[in-house]
Coordinates of C-alpha atoms (C1' of nucleotides) in Angstrom, one line a residue:
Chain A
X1124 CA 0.0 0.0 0.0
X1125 CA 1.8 2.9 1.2
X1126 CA 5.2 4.6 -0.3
X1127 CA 7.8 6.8 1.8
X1128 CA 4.8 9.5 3.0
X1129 CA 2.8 7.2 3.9
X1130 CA 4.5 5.2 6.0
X1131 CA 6.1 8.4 7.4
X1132 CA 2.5 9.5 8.2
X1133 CA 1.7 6.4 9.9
X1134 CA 5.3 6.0 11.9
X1135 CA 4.5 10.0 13.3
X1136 CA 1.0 9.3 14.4
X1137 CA 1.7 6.1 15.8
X1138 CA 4.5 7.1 17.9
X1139 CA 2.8 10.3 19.1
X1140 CA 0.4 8.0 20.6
X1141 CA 2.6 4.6 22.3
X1142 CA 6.0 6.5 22.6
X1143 CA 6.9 5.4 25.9
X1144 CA 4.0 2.5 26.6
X1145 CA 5.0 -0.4 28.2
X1146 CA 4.4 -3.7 26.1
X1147 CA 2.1 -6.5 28.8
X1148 CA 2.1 -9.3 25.8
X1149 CA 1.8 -10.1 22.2
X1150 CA -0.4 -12.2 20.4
X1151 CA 0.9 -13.6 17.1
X1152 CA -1.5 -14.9 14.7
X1153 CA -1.3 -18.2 12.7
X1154 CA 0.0 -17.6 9.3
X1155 CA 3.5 -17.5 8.8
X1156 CA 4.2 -15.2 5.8
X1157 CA 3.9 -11.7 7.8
X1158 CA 6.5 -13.0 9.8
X1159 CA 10.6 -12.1 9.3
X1160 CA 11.5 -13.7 12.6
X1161 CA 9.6 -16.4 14.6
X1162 CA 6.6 -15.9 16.8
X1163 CA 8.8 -17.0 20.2
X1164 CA 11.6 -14.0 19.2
X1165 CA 9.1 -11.7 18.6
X1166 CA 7.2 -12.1 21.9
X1167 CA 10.7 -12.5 23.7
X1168 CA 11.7 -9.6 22.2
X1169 CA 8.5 -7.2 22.9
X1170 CA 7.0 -8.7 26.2
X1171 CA 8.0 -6.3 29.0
X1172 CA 9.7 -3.8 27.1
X1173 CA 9.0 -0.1 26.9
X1174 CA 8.4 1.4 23.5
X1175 CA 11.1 4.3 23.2
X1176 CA 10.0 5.4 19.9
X1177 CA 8.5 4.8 16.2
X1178 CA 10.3 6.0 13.6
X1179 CA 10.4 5.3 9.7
X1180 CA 13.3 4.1 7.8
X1181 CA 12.5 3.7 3.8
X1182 CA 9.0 1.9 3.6
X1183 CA 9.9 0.3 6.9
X1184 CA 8.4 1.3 10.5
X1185 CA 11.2 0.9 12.8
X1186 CA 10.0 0.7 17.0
X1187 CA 13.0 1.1 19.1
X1188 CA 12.2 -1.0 22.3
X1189 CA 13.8 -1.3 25.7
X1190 CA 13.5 -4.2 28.2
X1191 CA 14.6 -3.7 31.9
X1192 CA 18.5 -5.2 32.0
X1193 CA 18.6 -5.6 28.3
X1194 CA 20.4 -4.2 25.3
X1195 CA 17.8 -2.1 23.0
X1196 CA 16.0 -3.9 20.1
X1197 CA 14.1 -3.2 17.3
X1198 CA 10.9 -4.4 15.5
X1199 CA 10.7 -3.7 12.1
X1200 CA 7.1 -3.3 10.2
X1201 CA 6.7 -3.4 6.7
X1202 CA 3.4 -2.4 5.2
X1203 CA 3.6 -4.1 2.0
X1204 CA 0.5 -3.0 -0.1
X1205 CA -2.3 -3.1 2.7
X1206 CA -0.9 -3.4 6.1
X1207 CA -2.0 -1.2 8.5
X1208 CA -0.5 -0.8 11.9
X1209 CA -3.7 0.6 14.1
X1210 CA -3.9 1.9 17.9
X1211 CA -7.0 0.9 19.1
X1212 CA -8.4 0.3 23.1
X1213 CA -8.5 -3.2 23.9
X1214 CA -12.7 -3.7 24.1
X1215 CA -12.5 -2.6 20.2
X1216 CA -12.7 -5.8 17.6
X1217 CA -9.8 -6.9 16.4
X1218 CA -10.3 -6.9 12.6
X1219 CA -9.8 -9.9 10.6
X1220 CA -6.2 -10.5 8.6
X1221 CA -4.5 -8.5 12.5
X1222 CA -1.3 -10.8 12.6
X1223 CA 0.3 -9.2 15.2
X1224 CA -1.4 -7.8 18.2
X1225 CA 1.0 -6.5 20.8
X1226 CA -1.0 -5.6 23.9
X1227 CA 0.1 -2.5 25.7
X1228 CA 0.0 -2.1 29.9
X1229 CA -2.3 1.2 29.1
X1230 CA -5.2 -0.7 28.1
X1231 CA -4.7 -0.4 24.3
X1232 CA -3.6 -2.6 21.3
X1233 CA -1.4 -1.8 18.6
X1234 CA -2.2 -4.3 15.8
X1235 CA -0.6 -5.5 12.8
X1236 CA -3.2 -5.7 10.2
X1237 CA -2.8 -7.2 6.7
X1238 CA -5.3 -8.6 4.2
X1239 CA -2.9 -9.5 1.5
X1240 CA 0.2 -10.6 3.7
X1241 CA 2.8 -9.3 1.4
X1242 CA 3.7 -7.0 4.7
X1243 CA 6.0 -8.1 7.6
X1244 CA 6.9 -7.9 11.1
X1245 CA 10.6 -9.1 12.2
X1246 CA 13.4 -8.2 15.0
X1247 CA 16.6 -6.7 14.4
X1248 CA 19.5 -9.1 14.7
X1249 CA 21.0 -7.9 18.3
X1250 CA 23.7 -5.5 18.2
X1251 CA 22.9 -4.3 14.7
X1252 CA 20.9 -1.1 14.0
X1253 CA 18.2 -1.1 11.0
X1254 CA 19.4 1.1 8.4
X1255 CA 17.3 0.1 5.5
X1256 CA 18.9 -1.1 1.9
X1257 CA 19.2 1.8 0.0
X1258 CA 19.8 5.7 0.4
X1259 CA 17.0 8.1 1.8
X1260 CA 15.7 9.9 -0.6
X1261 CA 14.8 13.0 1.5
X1262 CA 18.2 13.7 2.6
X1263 CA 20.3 12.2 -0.2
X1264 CA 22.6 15.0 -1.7
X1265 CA 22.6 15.7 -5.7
X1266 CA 25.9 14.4 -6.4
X1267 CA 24.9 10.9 -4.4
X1268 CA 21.6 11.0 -6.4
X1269 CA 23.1 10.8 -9.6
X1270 CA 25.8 8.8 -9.0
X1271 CA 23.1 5.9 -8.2
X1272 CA 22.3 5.7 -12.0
X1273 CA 25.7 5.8 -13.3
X1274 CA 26.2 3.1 -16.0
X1275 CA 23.1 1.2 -15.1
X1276 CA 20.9 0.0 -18.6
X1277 CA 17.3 -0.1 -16.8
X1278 CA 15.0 2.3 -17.1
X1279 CA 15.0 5.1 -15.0
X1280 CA 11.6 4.3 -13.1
X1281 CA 12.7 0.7 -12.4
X1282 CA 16.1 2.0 -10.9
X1283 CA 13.6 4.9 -9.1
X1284 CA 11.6 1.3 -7.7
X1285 CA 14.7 -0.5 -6.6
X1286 CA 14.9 -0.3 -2.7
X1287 CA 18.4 -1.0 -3.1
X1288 CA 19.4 2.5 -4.6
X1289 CA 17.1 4.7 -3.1
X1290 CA 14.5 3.4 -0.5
X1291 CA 10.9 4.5 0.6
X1292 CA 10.2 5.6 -3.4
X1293 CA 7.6 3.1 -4.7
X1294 CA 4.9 3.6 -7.7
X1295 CA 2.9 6.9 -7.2
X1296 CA 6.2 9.0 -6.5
X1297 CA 7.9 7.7 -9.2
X1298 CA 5.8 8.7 -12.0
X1299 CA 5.0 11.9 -10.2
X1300 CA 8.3 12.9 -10.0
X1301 CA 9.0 12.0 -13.5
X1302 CA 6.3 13.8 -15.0
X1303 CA 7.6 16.9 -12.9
X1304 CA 11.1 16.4 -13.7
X1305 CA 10.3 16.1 -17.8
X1306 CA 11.7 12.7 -17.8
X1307 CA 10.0 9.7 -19.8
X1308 CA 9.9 6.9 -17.5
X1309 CA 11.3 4.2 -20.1
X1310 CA 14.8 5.8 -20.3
X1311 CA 18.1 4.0 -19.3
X1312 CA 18.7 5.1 -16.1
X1313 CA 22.7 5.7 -16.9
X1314 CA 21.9 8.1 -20.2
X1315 CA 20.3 11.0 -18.1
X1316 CA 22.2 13.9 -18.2
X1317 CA 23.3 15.0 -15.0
X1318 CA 21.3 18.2 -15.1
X1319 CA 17.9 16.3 -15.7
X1320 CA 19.0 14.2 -13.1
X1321 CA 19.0 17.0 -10.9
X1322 CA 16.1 18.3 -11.9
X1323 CA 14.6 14.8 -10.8
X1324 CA 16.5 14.8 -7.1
X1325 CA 14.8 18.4 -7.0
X1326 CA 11.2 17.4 -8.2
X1327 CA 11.4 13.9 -6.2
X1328 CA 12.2 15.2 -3.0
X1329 CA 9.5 18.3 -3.5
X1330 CA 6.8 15.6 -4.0
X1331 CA 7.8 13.7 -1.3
X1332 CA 7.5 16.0 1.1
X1333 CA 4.4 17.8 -0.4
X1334 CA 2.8 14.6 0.1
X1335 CA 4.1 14.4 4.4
X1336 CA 2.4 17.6 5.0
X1337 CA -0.8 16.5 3.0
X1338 CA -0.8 13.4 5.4
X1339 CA 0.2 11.0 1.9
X1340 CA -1.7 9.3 -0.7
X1341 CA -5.2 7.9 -0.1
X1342 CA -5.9 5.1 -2.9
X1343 CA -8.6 3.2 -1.8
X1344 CA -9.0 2.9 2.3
X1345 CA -5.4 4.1 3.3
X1346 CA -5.7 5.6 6.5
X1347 CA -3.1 7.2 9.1
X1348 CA -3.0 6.1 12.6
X1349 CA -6.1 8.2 13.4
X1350 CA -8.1 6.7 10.2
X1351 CA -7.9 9.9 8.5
X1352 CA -7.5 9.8 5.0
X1353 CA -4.5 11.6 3.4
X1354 CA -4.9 14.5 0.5
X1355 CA -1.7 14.0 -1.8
X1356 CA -4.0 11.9 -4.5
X1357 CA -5.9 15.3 -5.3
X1358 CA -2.5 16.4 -6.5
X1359 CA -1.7 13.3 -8.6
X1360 CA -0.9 15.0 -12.0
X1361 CA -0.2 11.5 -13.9
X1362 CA -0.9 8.6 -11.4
X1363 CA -4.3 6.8 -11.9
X1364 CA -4.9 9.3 -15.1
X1365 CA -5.0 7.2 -17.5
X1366 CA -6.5 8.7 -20.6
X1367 CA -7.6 12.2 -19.0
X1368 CA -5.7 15.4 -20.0
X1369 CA -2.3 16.3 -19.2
X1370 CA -2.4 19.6 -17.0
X1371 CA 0.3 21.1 -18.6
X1372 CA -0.7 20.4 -22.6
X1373 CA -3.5 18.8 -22.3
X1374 CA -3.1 15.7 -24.0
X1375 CA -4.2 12.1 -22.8
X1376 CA -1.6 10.5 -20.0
X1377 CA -0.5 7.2 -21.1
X1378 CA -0.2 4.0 -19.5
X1379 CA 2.5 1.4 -20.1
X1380 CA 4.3 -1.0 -17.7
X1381 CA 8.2 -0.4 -16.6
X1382 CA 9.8 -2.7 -14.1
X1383 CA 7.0 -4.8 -13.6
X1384 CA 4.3 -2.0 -12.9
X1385 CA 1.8 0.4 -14.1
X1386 CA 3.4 4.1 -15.1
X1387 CA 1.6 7.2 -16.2
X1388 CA 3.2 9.5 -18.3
X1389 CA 2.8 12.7 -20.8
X1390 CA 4.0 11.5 -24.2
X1391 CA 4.0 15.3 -25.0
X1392 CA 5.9 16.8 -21.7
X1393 CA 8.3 13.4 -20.8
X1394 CA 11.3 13.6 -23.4
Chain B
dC760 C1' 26.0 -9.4 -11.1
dG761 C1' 22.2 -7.1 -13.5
dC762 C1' 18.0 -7.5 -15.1
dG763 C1' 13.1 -9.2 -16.4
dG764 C1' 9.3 -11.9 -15.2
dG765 C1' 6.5 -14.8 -12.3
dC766 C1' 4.6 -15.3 -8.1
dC767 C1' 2.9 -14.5 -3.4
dC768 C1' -2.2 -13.0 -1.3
dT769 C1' -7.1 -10.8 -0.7
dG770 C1' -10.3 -7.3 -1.8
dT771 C1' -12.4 -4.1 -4.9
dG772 C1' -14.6 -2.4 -8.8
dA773 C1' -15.3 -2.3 -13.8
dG774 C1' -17.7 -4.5 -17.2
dC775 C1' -20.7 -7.8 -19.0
Chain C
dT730 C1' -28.6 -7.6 -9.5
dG731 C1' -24.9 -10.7 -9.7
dC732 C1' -20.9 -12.8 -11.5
dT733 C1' -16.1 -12.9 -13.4
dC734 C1' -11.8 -11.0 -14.1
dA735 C1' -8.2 -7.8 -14.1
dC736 C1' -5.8 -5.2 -11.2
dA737 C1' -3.8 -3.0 -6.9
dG738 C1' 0.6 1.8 -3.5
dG739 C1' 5.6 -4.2 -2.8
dG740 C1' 9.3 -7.2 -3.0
dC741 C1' 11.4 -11.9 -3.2
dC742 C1' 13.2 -15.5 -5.9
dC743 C1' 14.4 -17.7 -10.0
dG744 C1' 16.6 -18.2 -14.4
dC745 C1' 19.1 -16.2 -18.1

DNA sequence: CGCGGGCCCTGTGAGC
DNA sequence: TGCTCACAGGGCCCGC
């Protein structure tokens, strides 16, 4: 579901409301696919500790927890396309596809929620620190920016969608930023000229953060930690528009697939 | 090693 | 109205 503002959205809300609870249990459901580490390690991990804070690295949630006598650990929480990761009081029903529960000493639930399963929930090896795979896009510099697509032959959304370059970008952001930077999606990644490719850093991180004030994208039932939709798809200018008019020339977006998924793009304005 | 494609899941909505 | 089918914001794994 949710890209870099999204997940930042629900990483803010969610640690503005368990920062510093204290963790009683956890219930872990029985499928095994939302799982990065087993049900035992998880519960070992969380049961007692104190939640310290809820941060978001890339697409990944990261909770930095603290048992009494204990190095600090992390749990790591990745949306996939429809997790959700909802603060709720304890009396409220837990909604179907809620694979991890962890029950806090407040009185409240923070619950791991994913129809689809393509999300997961794991622990941080001890003694390591969760830095994600790739660069941040909000904070990486120009020069590191371009030197991710030196030499490389795939198109310049698929090296835009690879986690291992840059992570927290997925498919909205990458088209939008595209379209804003002029740049057709389909172009090898390494034949960008450098001042294009600033242009893109530029428009990239602009959207990006656009889209954290706006509270993200809301395709479908996205919904921050509050279940409050987010704003950023009434500024969508190619995403999900197929066939309607470009708002800068005013002829019909395209759609094609790069990397494996949908783009939008302006034939006219993308060179 | 880099890259493309298939696949993992369920829910939703477009179209018949 | 009701059914089927394509498609969905992600990413892993495989083979070439």
């Amino acid at each position: 579901m949710p890209e870099l503002p999204e997940v930042e959205t629900v990483a803010n809300g969610v640690n503005e409301r368990v920062r510093g609870a204290r963790i009683d249990a956890v219930t872990i459901g029985p499928h095994k696919e939302p799982l990065k580490s087993t049900p035992s390690h998880i519960e070992e991990t969380l049961t007692g500790a104190k939640i310290e804070h809820v941060r978001r690295v890339g697409k990944t949630i990261v909770m930095d927890v603290k048992q009494r006598n204990k190095k600090p650990a992390q749990a790591t929480i990745h949306l996939g396309m429809t997790g959700r990761l909802l603060v709720s009081q304890r009396d409220v029903p837990v909604p179907p596809h809620t694979h991890v529960n962890i029950h806090l000493h407040d009185g409240r639930d923070l619950r791991f929620v994913d129809p689809r399963r393509f999300g997961r929930v794991g622990i941080v090896d001890e003694g390591t620190t969760y830095e994600g795979p790739g660069k941040e896009p909000l904070t990486i510099s120009a020069d590191d920016f371009a030197a991710l697509f030196k030499n490389r032959k795939i198109a310049i959304k698929a090296a835009l969608l690879n986690q291992s370059l840059l992570h927290g970008v997925g498919n909205i952001y990458a088209d939008e930023s595209l379209f804003r930077a002029g740049i057709r999606p389909t172009r090898p990644a390494g034949k960008i000229k450098r001042a294009e490719l600033d242009k893109l850093h530029a428009s990239l991180q602009a959207v990006l953060k656009h889209a954290i004030k706006l509270g993200g994208s809301s395709v479908s039932d996205y919904v921050d930690a509050d279940g409050v939709r987010g704003f950023f798809q009434l500024e969508h200018r190619v995403y999900s528009r197929t066939g309607e008019p470009c708002l800068d020339c005013g002829k019909p977006i395209e759609k094609i697939v790069v990397g494996g998924r949908s783009t939008h793009f302006c034939k006219h304005c993308q060179k």
